[in-house]
PDB file of C-alpha atoms in Angstrom:
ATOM      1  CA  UNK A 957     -98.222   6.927 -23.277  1.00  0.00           C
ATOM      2  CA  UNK A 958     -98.469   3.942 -25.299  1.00  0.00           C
ATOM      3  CA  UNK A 959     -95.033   2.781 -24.420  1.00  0.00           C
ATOM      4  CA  UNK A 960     -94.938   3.512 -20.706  1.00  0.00           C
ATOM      5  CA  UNK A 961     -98.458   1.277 -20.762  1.00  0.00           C
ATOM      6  CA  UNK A 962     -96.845  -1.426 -22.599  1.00  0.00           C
ATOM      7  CA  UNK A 963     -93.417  -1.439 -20.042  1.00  0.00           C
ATOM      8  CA  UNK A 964     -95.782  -1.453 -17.214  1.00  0.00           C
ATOM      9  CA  UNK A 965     -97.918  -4.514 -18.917  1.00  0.00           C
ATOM     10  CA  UNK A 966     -94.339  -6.283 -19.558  1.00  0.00           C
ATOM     11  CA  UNK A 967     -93.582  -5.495 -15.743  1.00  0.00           C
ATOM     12  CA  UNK A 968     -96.797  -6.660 -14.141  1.00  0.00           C
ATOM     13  CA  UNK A 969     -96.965 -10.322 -17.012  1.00  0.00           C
ATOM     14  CA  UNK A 970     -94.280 -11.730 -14.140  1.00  0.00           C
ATOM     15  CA  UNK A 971     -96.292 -11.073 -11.495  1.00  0.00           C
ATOM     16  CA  UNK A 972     -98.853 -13.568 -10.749  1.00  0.00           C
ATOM     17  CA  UNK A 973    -102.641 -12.325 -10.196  1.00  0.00           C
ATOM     18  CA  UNK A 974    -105.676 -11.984 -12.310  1.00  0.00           C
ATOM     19  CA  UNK A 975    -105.908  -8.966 -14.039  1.00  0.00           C
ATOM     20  CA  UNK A 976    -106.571  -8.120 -17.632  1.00  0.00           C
ATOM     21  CA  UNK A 977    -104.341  -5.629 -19.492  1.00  0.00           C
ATOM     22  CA  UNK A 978    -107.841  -3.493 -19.780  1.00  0.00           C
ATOM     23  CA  UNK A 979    -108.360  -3.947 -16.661  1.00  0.00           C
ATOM     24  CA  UNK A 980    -104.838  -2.734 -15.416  1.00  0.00           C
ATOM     25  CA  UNK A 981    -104.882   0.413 -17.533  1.00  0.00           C
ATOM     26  CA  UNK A 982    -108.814   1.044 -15.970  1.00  0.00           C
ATOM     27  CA  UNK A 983    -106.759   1.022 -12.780  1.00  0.00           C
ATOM     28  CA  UNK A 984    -103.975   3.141 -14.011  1.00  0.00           C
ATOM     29  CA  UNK A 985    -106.404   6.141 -15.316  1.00  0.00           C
ATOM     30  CA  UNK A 986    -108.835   5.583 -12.218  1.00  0.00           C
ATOM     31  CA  UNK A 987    -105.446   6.627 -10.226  1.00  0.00           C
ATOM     32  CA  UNK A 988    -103.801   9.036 -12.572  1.00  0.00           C
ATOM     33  CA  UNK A 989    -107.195  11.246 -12.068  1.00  0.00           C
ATOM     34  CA  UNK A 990    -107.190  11.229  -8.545  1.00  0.00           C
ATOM     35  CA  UNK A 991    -106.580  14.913  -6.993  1.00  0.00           C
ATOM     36  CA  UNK A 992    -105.176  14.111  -4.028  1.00  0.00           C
ATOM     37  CA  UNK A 993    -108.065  15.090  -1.974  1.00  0.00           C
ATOM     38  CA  UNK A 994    -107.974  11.763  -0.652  1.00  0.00           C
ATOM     39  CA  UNK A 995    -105.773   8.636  -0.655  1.00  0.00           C
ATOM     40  CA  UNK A 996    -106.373   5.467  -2.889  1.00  0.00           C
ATOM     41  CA  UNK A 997    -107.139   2.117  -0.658  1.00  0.00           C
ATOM     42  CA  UNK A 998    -106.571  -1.148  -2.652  1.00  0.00           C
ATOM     43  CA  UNK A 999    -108.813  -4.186  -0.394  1.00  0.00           C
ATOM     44  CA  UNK A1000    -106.707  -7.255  -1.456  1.00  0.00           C
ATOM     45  CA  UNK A1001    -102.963  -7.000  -3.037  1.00  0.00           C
ATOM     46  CA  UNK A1002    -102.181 -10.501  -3.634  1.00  0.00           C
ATOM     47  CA  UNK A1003     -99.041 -10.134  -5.109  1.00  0.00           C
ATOM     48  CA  UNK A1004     -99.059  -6.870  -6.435  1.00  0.00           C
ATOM     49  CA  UNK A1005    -100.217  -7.368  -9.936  1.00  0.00           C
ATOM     50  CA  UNK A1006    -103.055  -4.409  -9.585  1.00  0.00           C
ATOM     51  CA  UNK A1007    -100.980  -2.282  -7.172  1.00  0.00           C
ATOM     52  CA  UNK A1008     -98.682  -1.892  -9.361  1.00  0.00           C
ATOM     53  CA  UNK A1009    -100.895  -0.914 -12.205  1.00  0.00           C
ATOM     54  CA  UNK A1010    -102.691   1.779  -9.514  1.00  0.00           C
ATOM     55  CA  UNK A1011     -99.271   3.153  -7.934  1.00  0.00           C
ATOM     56  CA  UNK A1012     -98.055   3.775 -11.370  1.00  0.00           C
ATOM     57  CA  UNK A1013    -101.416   5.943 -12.589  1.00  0.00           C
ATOM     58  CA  UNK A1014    -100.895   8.191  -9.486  1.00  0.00           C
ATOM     59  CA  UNK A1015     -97.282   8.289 -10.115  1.00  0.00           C
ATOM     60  CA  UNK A1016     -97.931   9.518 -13.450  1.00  0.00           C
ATOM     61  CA  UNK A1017    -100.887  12.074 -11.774  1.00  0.00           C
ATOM     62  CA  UNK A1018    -100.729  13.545  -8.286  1.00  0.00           C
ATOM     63  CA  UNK A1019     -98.528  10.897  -6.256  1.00  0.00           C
ATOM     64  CA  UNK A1020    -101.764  10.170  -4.564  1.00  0.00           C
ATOM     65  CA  UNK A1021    -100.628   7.129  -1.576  1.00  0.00           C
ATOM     66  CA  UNK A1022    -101.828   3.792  -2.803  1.00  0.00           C
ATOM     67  CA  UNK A1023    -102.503   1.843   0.589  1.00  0.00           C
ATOM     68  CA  UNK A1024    -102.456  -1.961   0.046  1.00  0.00           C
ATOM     69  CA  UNK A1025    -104.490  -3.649   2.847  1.00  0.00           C
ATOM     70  CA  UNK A1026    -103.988  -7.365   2.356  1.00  0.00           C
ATOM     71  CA  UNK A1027    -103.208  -9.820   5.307  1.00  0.00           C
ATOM     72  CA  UNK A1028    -101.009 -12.108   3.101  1.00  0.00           C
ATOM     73  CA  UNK A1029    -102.525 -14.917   4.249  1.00  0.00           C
ATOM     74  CA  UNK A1030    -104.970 -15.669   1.182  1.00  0.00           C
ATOM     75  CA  UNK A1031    -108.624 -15.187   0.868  1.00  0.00           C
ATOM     76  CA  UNK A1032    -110.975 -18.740   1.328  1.00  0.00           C
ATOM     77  CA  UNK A1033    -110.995 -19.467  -2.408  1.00  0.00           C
ATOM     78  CA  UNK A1034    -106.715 -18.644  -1.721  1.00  0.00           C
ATOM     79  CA  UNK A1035    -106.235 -21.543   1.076  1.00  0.00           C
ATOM     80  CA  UNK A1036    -108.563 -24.145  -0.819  1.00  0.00           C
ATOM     81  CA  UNK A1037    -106.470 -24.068  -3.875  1.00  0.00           C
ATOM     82  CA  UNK A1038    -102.961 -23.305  -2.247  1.00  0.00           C
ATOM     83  CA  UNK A1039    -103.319 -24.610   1.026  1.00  0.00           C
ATOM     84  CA  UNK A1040    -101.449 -22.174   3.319  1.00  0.00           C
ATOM     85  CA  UNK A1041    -100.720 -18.969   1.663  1.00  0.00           C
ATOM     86  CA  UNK A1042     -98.362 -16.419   2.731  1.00  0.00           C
ATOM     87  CA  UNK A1043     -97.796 -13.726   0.201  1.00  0.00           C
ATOM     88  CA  UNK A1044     -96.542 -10.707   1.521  1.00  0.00           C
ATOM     89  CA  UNK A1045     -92.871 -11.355   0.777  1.00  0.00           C
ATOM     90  CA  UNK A1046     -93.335 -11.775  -3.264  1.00  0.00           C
ATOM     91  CA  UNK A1047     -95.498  -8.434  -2.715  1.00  0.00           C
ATOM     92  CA  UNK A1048     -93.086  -6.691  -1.493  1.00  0.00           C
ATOM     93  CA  UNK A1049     -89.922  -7.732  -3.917  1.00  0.00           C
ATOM     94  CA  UNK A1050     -92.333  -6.933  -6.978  1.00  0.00           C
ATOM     95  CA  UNK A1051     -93.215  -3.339  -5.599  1.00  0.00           C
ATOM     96  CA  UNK A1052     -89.419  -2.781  -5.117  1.00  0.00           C
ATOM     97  CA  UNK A1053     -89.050  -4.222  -8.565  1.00  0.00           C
ATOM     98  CA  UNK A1054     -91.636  -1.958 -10.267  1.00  0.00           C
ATOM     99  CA  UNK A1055     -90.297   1.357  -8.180  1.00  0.00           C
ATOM    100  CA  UNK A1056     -93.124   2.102  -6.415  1.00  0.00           C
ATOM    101  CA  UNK A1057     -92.628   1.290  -2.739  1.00  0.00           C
ATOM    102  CA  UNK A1058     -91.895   5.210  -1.919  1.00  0.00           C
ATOM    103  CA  UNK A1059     -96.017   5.678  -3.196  1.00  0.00           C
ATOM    104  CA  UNK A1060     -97.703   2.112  -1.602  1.00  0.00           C
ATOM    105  CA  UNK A1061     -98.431   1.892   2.103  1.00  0.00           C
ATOM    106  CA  UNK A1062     -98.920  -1.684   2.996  1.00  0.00           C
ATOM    107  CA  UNK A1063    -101.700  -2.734   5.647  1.00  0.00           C
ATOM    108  CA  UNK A1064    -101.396  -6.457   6.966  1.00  0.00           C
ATOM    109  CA  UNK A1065    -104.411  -6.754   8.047  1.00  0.00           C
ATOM    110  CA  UNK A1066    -108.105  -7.988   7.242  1.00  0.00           C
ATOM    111  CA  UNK A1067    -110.499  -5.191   5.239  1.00  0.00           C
ATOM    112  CA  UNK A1068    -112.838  -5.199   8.523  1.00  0.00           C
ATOM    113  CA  UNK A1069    -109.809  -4.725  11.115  1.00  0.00           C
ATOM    114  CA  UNK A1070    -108.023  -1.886   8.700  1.00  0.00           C
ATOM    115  CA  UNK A1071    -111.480   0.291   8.951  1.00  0.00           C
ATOM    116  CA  UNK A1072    -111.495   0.498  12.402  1.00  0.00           C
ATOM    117  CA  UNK A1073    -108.202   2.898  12.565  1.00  0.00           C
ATOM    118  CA  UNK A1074    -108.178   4.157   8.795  1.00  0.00           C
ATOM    119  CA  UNK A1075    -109.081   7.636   9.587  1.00  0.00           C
ATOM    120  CA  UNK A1076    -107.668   9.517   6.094  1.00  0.00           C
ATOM    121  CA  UNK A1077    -110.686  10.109   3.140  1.00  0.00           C
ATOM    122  CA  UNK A1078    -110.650   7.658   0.406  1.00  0.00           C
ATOM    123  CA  UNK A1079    -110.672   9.018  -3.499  1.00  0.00           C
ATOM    124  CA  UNK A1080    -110.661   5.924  -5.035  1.00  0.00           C
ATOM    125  CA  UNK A1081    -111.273   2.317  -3.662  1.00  0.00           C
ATOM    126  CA  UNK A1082    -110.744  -0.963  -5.257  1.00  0.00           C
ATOM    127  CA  UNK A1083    -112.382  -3.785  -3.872  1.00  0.00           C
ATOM    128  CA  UNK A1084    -110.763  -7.224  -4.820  1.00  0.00           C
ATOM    129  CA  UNK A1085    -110.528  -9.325  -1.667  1.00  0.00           C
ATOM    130  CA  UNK A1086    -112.711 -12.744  -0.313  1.00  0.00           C
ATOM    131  CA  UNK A1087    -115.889 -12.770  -2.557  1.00  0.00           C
ATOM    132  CA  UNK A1088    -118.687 -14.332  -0.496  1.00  0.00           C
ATOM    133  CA  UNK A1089    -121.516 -12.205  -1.121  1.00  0.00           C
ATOM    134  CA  UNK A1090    -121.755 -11.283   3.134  1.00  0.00           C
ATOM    135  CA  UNK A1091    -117.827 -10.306   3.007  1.00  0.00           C
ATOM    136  CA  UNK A1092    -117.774  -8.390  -0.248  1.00  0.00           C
ATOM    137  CA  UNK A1093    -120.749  -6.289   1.513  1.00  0.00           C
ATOM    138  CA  UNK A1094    -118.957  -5.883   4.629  1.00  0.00           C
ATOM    139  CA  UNK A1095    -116.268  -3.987   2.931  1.00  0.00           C
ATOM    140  CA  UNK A1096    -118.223  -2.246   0.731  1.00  0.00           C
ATOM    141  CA  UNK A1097    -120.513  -0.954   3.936  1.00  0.00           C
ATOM    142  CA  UNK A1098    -117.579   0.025   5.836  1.00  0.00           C
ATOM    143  CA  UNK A1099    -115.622   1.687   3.799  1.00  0.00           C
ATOM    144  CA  UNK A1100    -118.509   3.100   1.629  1.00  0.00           C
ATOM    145  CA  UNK A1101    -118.791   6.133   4.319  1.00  0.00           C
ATOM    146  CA  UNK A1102    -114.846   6.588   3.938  1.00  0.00           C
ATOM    147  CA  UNK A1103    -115.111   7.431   0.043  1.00  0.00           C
ATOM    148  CA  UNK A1104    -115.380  11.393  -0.589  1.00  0.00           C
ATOM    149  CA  UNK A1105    -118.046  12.657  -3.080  1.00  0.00           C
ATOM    150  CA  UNK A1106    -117.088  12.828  -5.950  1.00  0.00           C
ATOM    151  CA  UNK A1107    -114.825   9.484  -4.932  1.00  0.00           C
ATOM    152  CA  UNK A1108    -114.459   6.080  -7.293  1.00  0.00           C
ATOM    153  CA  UNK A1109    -115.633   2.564  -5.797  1.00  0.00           C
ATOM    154  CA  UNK A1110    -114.659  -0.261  -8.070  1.00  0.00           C
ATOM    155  CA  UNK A1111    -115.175  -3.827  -7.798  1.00  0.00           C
ATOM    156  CA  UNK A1112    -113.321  -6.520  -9.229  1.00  0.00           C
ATOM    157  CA  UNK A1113    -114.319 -10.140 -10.636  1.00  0.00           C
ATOM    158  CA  UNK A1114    -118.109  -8.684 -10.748  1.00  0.00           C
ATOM    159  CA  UNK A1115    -118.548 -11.728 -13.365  1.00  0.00           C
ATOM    160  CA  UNK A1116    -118.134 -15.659 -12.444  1.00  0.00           C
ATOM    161  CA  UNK A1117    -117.888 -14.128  -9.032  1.00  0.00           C
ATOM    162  CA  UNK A1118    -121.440 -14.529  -7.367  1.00  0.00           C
ATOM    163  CA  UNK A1119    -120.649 -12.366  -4.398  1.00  0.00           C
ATOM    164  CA  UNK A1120    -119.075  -9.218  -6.438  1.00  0.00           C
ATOM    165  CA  UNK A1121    -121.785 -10.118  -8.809  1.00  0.00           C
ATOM    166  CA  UNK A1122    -124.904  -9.896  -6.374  1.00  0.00           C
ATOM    167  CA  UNK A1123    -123.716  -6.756  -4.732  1.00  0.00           C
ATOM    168  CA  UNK A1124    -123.097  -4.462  -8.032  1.00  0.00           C
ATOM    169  CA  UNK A1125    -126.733  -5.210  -9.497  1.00  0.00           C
ATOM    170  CA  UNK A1126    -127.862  -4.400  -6.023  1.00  0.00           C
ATOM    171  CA  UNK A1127    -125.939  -0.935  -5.654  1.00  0.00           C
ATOM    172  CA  UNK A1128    -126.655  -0.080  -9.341  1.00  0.00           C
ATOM    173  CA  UNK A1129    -130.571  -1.459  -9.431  1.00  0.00           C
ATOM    174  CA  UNK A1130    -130.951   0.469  -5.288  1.00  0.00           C
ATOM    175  CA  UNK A1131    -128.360   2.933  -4.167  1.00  0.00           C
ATOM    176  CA  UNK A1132    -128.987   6.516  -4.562  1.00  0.00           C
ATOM    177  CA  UNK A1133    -125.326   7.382  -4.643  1.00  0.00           C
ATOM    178  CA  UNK A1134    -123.725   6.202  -7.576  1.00  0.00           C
ATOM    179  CA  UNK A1135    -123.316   7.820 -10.813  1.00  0.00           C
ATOM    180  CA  UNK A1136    -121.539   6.818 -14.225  1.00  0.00           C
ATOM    181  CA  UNK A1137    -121.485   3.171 -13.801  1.00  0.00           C
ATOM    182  CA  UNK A1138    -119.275   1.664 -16.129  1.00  0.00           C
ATOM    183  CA  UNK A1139    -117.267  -1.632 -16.416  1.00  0.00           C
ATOM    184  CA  UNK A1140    -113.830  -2.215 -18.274  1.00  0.00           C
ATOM    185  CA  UNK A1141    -113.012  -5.251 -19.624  1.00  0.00           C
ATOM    186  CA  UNK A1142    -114.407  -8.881 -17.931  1.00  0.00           C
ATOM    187  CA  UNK A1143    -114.952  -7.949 -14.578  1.00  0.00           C
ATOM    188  CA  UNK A1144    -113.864  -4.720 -13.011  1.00  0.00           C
ATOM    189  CA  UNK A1145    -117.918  -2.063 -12.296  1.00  0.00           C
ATOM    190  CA  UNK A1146    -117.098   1.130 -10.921  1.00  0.00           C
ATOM    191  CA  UNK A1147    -119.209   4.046 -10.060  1.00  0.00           C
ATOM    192  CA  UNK A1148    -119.107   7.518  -8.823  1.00  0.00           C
ATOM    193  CA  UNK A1149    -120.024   8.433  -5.443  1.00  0.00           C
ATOM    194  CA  UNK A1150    -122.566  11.065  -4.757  1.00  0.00           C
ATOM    195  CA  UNK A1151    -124.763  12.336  -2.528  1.00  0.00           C
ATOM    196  CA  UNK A1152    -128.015  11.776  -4.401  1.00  0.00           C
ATOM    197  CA  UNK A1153    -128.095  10.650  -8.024  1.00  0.00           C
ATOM    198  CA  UNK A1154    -130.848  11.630 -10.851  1.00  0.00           C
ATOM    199  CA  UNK A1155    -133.176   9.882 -12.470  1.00  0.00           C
ATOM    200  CA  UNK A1156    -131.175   9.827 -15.622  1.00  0.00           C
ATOM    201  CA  UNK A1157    -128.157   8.632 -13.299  1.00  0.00           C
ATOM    202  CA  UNK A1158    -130.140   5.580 -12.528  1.00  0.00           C
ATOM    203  CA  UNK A1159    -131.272   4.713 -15.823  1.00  0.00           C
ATOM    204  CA  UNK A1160    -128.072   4.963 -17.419  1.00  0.00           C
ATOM    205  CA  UNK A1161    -126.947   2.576 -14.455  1.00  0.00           C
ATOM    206  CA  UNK A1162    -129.014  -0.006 -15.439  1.00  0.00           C
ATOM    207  CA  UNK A1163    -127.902   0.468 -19.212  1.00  0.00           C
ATOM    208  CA  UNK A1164    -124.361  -0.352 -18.606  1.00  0.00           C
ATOM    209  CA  UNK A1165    -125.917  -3.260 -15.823  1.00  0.00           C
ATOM    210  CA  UNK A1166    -128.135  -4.494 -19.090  1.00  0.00           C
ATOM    211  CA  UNK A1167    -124.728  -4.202 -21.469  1.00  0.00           C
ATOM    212  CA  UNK A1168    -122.768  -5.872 -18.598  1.00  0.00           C
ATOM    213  CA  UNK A1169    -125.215  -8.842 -18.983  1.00  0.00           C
ATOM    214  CA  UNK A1170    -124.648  -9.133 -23.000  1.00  0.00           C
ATOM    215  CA  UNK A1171    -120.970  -8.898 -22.637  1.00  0.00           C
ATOM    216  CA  UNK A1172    -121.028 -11.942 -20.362  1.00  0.00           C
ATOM    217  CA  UNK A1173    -123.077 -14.066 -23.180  1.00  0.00           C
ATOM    218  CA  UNK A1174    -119.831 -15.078 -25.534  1.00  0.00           C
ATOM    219  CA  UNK A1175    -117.930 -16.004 -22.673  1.00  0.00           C
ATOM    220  CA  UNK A1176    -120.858 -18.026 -20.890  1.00  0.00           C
ATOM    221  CA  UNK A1177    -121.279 -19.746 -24.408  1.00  0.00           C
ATOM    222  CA  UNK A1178    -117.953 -20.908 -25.138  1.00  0.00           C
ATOM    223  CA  UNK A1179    -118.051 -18.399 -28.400  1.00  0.00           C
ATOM    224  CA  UNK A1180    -115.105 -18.409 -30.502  1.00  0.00           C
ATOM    225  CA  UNK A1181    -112.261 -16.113 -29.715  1.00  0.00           C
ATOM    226  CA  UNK A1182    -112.769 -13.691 -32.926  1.00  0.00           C
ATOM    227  CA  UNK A1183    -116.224 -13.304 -32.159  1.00  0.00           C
ATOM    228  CA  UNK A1184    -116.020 -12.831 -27.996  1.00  0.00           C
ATOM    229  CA  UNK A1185    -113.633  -9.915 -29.017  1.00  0.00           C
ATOM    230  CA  UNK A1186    -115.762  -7.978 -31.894  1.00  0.00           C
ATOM    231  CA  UNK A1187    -118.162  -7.959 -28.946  1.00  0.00           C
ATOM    232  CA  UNK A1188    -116.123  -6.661 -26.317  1.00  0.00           C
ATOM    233  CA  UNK A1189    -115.299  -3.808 -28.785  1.00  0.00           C
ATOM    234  CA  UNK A1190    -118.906  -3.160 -29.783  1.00  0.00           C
ATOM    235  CA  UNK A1191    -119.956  -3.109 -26.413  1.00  0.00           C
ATOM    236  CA  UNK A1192    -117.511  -0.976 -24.662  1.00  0.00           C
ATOM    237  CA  UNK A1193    -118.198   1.114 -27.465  1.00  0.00           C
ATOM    238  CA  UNK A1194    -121.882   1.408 -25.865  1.00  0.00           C
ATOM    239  CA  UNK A1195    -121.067   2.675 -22.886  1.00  0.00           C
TER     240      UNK A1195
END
């Protein structure tokens, strides 16, 4: 296991995104444990950096579909830095690369205009695309309903990222329908889907919210590098 990780880490370092390694094996396991009783639905591909990471976990579990919905075109925070973006054709030469384009479905279009036909159940989501608060809600809301019970929602760049940010404490502090909260790495929350949560669902939500919050203090501080990592370890440890 340890190997394959590592090849797949070596693969995805030459594609450009922003994804931890922790983050990309998160992926890889939320993927490899899907059952196939619905599909997996990636909302914003870039260049393929997390696809890859997903496609292989469900390559390695039930071949579960990864579809990639991603107009290519760049989010708002994409166009101010690059100008115009247009990414589709790296995407597609480093899925080829990696060997998964028999497994990912691409979708050029926007998150809103891909809900209005997607019409297959959703076992895991990832939501990476713009992150203005109002947008990152918009695709949670629609494609919230499209998630089975039982089904994983998880949200990237939920730190440094007001939007992403906003919207997790919201669903974690409000929403009866998530259980085992947890975060990997930086930035990546995900919950389980249910149809009512307990009481001891929502407390231990707003444990991992409270831990969240400590393991953003090193970074937020400029802490040496030794120390930011002894806390990542204790606190992932908490959870």
């Amino acid at each position: 296991m340890r190997k394959e990780l590592k090849e797949i880490q070596q693969l995805v370092d030459k594609v450009h995104g922003w994804l931890s390694p922790h983050e990309g094996i998160t992926l890889y396991n939320l993927a490899k444990n899907c059952t196939g009783k619905g599909v997996v639905v990636e909302i914003g591909s870039w260049q393929g950096k997390s696809t890859i990471w997903l496609a292989k976990g469900s390559k390695k579990g039930n071949n579960v579909k990864i579809y990639a919905i991603d107009p290519h075109t760049g989010s708002s925070e994409h166009k101010e830095a690059y100008g115009k973006v247009w990414t589709f054709n790296n995407f597609k030469k480093n899925i080829n690369k990696a060997n998964v384009e028999d497994i990912v479905v691409p979708i050029l279009k926007y998150s809103d205009k891909a809900a209005k036909t997607f019409n297959k159940p959703v076992e895991l989501i990832f939501i990476d695309g713009s992150h203005e608060y109002d947008l990152v809600k918009l695709d949670f809301e629609l494609w919230f309903p499209k998630v089975i019970d039982g089904g994983i929602i998880a949200f990237h760049d939920t730190v440094g990222w007001e939007g992403p940010k906003r919207l997790v404490k919201e669903i974690i502090l409000k929403s009866r329908n998530f259980k085992s909260v947890k975060f990997a790495d930086y930035s990546i929350t995900y919950g389980r889907k249910v149809k009512k949560n307990s009481v001891f669902d929502r407390i231990r939500g707003r444990y991992v919210l409270i831990l969240k919050n400590l393991y953003e203090i090193p970074y937020n501080l400029n802490l040496p590098k030794p120390f930011i990592y002894f806390m990542k370890v204790v606190v992932r440890s908490l959870q």
